[in-house]
mmCIF file of C-alpha atoms in Angstrom:
data_model
loop_
_atom_site.group_PDB
_atom_site.id
_atom_site.type_symbol
_atom_site.label_atom_id
_atom_site.label_comp_id
_atom_site.label_asym_id
_atom_site.label_seq_id
_atom_site.Cartn_x
_atom_site.Cartn_y
_atom_site.Cartn_z
ATOM 1 C CA UNK A 74 -97.611 -323.849 -8.893
ATOM 2 C CA UNK A 75 -98.164 -319.995 -8.346
ATOM 3 C CA UNK A 76 -97.802 -317.124 -6.043
ATOM 4 C CA UNK A 77 -100.942 -314.874 -5.891
ATOM 5 C CA UNK A 78 -100.418 -311.148 -6.083
ATOM 6 C CA UNK A 79 -103.589 -309.252 -5.038
ATOM 7 C CA UNK A 80 -104.175 -305.578 -5.585
ATOM 8 C CA UNK A 81 -107.790 -305.003 -4.347
ATOM 9 C CA UNK A 82 -109.471 -301.562 -4.444
ATOM 10 C CA UNK A 83 -110.305 -300.395 -0.804
ATOM 11 C CA UNK A 84 -113.415 -298.588 -1.988
ATOM 12 C CA UNK A 85 -115.020 -301.302 -4.192
ATOM 13 C CA UNK A 86 -118.777 -300.882 -4.017
ATOM 14 C CA UNK A 87 -120.882 -304.072 -3.553
ATOM 15 C CA UNK A 88 -122.200 -305.642 -6.876
ATOM 16 C CA UNK A 89 -125.782 -306.949 -7.282
ATOM 17 C CA UNK A 90 -125.341 -310.582 -8.607
ATOM 18 C CA UNK A 91 -125.718 -314.361 -8.242
ATOM 19 C CA UNK A 92 -122.749 -314.784 -5.809
ATOM 20 C CA UNK A 93 -122.525 -318.493 -6.215
ATOM 21 C CA UNK A 94 -122.333 -318.133 -10.027
ATOM 22 C CA UNK A 95 -119.830 -315.346 -9.822
ATOM 23 C CA UNK A 96 -117.574 -317.070 -7.251
ATOM 24 C CA UNK A 97 -117.467 -320.109 -9.726
ATOM 25 C CA UNK A 98 -116.335 -317.602 -12.547
ATOM 26 C CA UNK A 99 -113.486 -316.529 -10.536
ATOM 27 C CA UNK A 100 -112.670 -319.923 -9.356
ATOM 28 C CA UNK A 101 -112.585 -321.282 -12.869
ATOM 29 C CA UNK A 102 -110.332 -318.346 -13.930
ATOM 30 C CA UNK A 103 -108.024 -318.938 -11.127
ATOM 31 C CA UNK A 104 -107.797 -322.680 -11.784
ATOM 32 C CA UNK A 105 -107.475 -321.962 -15.537
ATOM 33 C CA UNK A 106 -104.536 -319.688 -14.694
ATOM 34 C CA UNK A 107 -102.759 -322.225 -12.403
ATOM 35 C CA UNK A 108 -103.079 -325.016 -15.063
ATOM 36 C CA UNK A 109 -101.629 -322.583 -17.769
ATOM 37 C CA UNK A 110 -98.808 -321.742 -15.497
ATOM 38 C CA UNK A 111 -98.170 -325.645 -14.746
ATOM 39 C CA UNK A 112 -98.303 -326.455 -18.454
ATOM 40 C CA UNK A 113 -96.006 -323.638 -19.395
ATOM 41 C CA UNK A 114 -92.594 -325.396 -18.772
ATOM 42 C CA UNK A 115 -91.489 -322.325 -17.075
ATOM 43 C CA UNK A 116 -89.763 -322.566 -13.545
ATOM 44 C CA UNK A 117 -92.307 -322.592 -10.776
ATOM 45 C CA UNK A 118 -93.841 -320.873 -9.018
ATOM 46 C CA UNK A 119 -95.552 -318.648 -11.600
ATOM 47 C CA UNK A 120 -97.621 -315.568 -10.893
ATOM 48 C CA UNK A 121 -101.265 -314.986 -10.791
ATOM 49 C CA UNK A 122 -102.272 -311.291 -10.392
ATOM 50 C CA UNK A 123 -105.708 -310.381 -9.264
ATOM 51 C CA UNK A 124 -106.741 -306.799 -9.029
ATOM 52 C CA UNK A 125 -110.143 -305.048 -8.554
ATOM 53 C CA UNK A 126 -111.345 -301.483 -9.199
ATOM 54 C CA UNK A 127 -114.498 -299.438 -9.699
ATOM 55 C CA UNK A 128 -114.759 -297.893 -13.186
ATOM 56 C CA UNK A 129 -117.782 -295.905 -14.410
ATOM 57 C CA UNK A 130 -120.758 -298.173 -13.000
ATOM 58 C CA UNK A 131 -118.792 -301.309 -13.270
ATOM 59 C CA UNK A 132 -116.680 -303.337 -10.880
ATOM 60 C CA UNK A 133 -113.496 -304.820 -12.889
ATOM 61 C CA UNK A 134 -111.643 -307.767 -11.979
ATOM 62 C CA UNK A 135 -108.482 -308.635 -13.672
ATOM 63 C CA UNK A 136 -106.908 -312.130 -13.548
ATOM 64 C CA UNK A 137 -103.550 -312.492 -15.185
ATOM 65 C CA UNK A 138 -101.182 -315.396 -15.308
ATOM 66 C CA UNK A 139 -97.434 -315.846 -16.413
ATOM 67 C CA UNK A 140 -98.411 -319.231 -18.103
ATOM 68 C CA UNK A 141 -98.514 -320.315 -21.819
ATOM 69 C CA UNK A 142 -100.907 -317.486 -23.161
ATOM 70 C CA UNK A 143 -103.634 -318.263 -25.703
ATOM 71 C CA UNK A 144 -102.161 -319.341 -29.080
ATOM 72 C CA UNK A 145 -103.525 -316.777 -31.757
ATOM 73 C CA UNK A 146 -105.089 -319.691 -33.859
ATOM 74 C CA UNK A 147 -107.546 -320.608 -31.198
ATOM 75 C CA UNK A 148 -108.221 -317.305 -29.429
ATOM 76 C CA UNK A 149 -111.610 -316.787 -31.290
ATOM 77 C CA UNK A 150 -112.810 -320.244 -29.975
ATOM 78 C CA UNK A 151 -111.984 -320.254 -26.411
ATOM 79 C CA UNK A 152 -115.744 -319.313 -25.273
ATOM 80 C CA UNK A 153 -117.024 -321.863 -27.750
ATOM 81 C CA UNK A 154 -119.154 -324.807 -25.761
ATOM 82 C CA UNK A 155 -117.061 -328.042 -25.757
ATOM 83 C CA UNK A 156 -113.865 -326.449 -27.189
ATOM 84 C CA UNK A 157 -110.381 -327.178 -25.192
ATOM 85 C CA UNK A 158 -106.808 -327.152 -25.820
ATOM 86 C CA UNK A 159 -106.332 -329.503 -23.090
ATOM 87 C CA UNK A 160 -105.599 -333.487 -23.841
ATOM 88 C CA UNK A 161 -108.513 -335.787 -24.022
ATOM 89 C CA UNK A 162 -109.884 -336.528 -20.639
ATOM 90 C CA UNK A 163 -108.346 -333.357 -19.131
ATOM 91 C CA UNK A 164 -110.743 -330.845 -20.101
ATOM 92 C CA UNK A 165 -114.553 -330.559 -20.910
ATOM 93 C CA UNK A 166 -114.455 -327.360 -22.945
ATOM 94 C CA UNK A 167 -117.260 -326.063 -20.555
ATOM 95 C CA UNK A 168 -115.519 -323.582 -18.209
ATOM 96 C CA UNK A 169 -115.140 -320.549 -20.437
ATOM 97 C CA UNK A 170 -118.467 -321.098 -22.093
ATOM 98 C CA UNK A 171 -120.273 -321.107 -18.817
ATOM 99 C CA UNK A 172 -117.852 -318.088 -17.713
ATOM 100 C CA UNK A 173 -119.265 -316.220 -20.654
ATOM 101 C CA UNK A 174 -122.887 -317.133 -20.217
ATOM 102 C CA UNK A 175 -122.611 -316.096 -16.430
ATOM 103 C CA UNK A 176 -120.775 -312.853 -16.898
ATOM 104 C CA UNK A 177 -122.520 -311.514 -20.122
ATOM 105 C CA UNK A 178 -125.752 -312.981 -20.533
ATOM 106 C CA UNK A 179 -127.047 -313.513 -16.702
ATOM 107 C CA UNK A 180 -125.252 -310.283 -15.340
ATOM 108 C CA UNK A 181 -125.029 -307.983 -18.446
ATOM 109 C CA UNK A 182 -121.254 -307.812 -17.911
ATOM 110 C CA UNK A 183 -118.351 -307.571 -20.197
ATOM 111 C CA UNK A 184 -115.330 -309.613 -20.784
ATOM 112 C CA UNK A 185 -112.016 -308.634 -22.377
ATOM 113 C CA UNK A 186 -109.025 -311.076 -22.899
ATOM 114 C CA UNK A 187 -105.530 -310.024 -23.747
ATOM 115 C CA UNK A 188 -102.554 -312.793 -24.294
ATOM 116 C CA UNK A 189 -99.173 -312.965 -25.601
ATOM 117 C CA UNK A 190 -98.453 -316.457 -26.513
ATOM 118 C CA UNK A 191 -95.872 -318.052 -24.462
ATOM 119 C CA UNK A 192 -95.941 -315.082 -21.905
ATOM 120 C CA UNK A 193 -99.323 -315.294 -20.218
ATOM 121 C CA UNK A 194 -103.016 -314.242 -20.272
ATOM 122 C CA UNK A 195 -105.291 -311.583 -18.623
ATOM 123 C CA UNK A 196 -109.026 -311.870 -18.488
ATOM 124 C CA UNK A 197 -110.798 -308.583 -17.440
ATOM 125 C CA UNK A 198 -114.378 -309.213 -16.123
ATOM 126 C CA UNK A 199 -116.683 -306.140 -15.954
ATOM 127 C CA UNK A 200 -119.809 -306.361 -13.899
ATOM 128 C CA UNK A 201 -122.511 -303.583 -13.704
ATOM 129 C CA UNK A 202 -122.625 -302.285 -10.001
ATOM 130 C CA UNK A 203 -126.232 -301.837 -10.228
ATOM 131 C CA UNK A 204 -127.113 -305.460 -11.344
ATOM 132 C CA UNK A 205 -127.882 -306.205 -14.920
ATOM 133 C CA UNK A 206 -129.038 -309.634 -13.797
ATOM 134 C CA UNK A 207 -131.465 -311.307 -16.095
ATOM 135 C CA UNK A 208 -134.695 -312.240 -14.241
ATOM 136 C CA UNK A 209 -135.011 -315.644 -12.667
ATOM 137 C CA UNK A 210 -137.962 -317.894 -13.366
ATOM 138 C CA UNK A 211 -139.486 -316.674 -10.024
ATOM 139 C CA UNK A 212 -138.962 -312.928 -10.759
ATOM 140 C CA UNK A 213 -140.499 -313.444 -14.299
ATOM 141 C CA UNK A 214 -143.729 -314.972 -13.055
#
């Protein structure tokens, strides 16, 4: 449903993180982007743009799509657990809630969301280069 355009910074430093959880975050963002494109009714394929860069102690990853965008009426609720705009049986409302937990709480990162309803959405994930991880049970003991 989409062509992926990549713009990855060549000089991106490594990030201290829980790799499996961060991989899941980006997989969910890309899947949500593809679903938004598919639901948009626009001619396919749509576009998913993924870019990276280093910025003042953070690695920034942007995932933008040419899908439906986020309606203004629900924008403040998209990270609420169990909230979904998908039909019954199509979404659990857990993806963006988990995304927020992993990025902000567990990794000390930041999330920005930009959207123009009907034109697409962009999620910006900023992860601290030096970590910011919350201690695991073993580390806290």
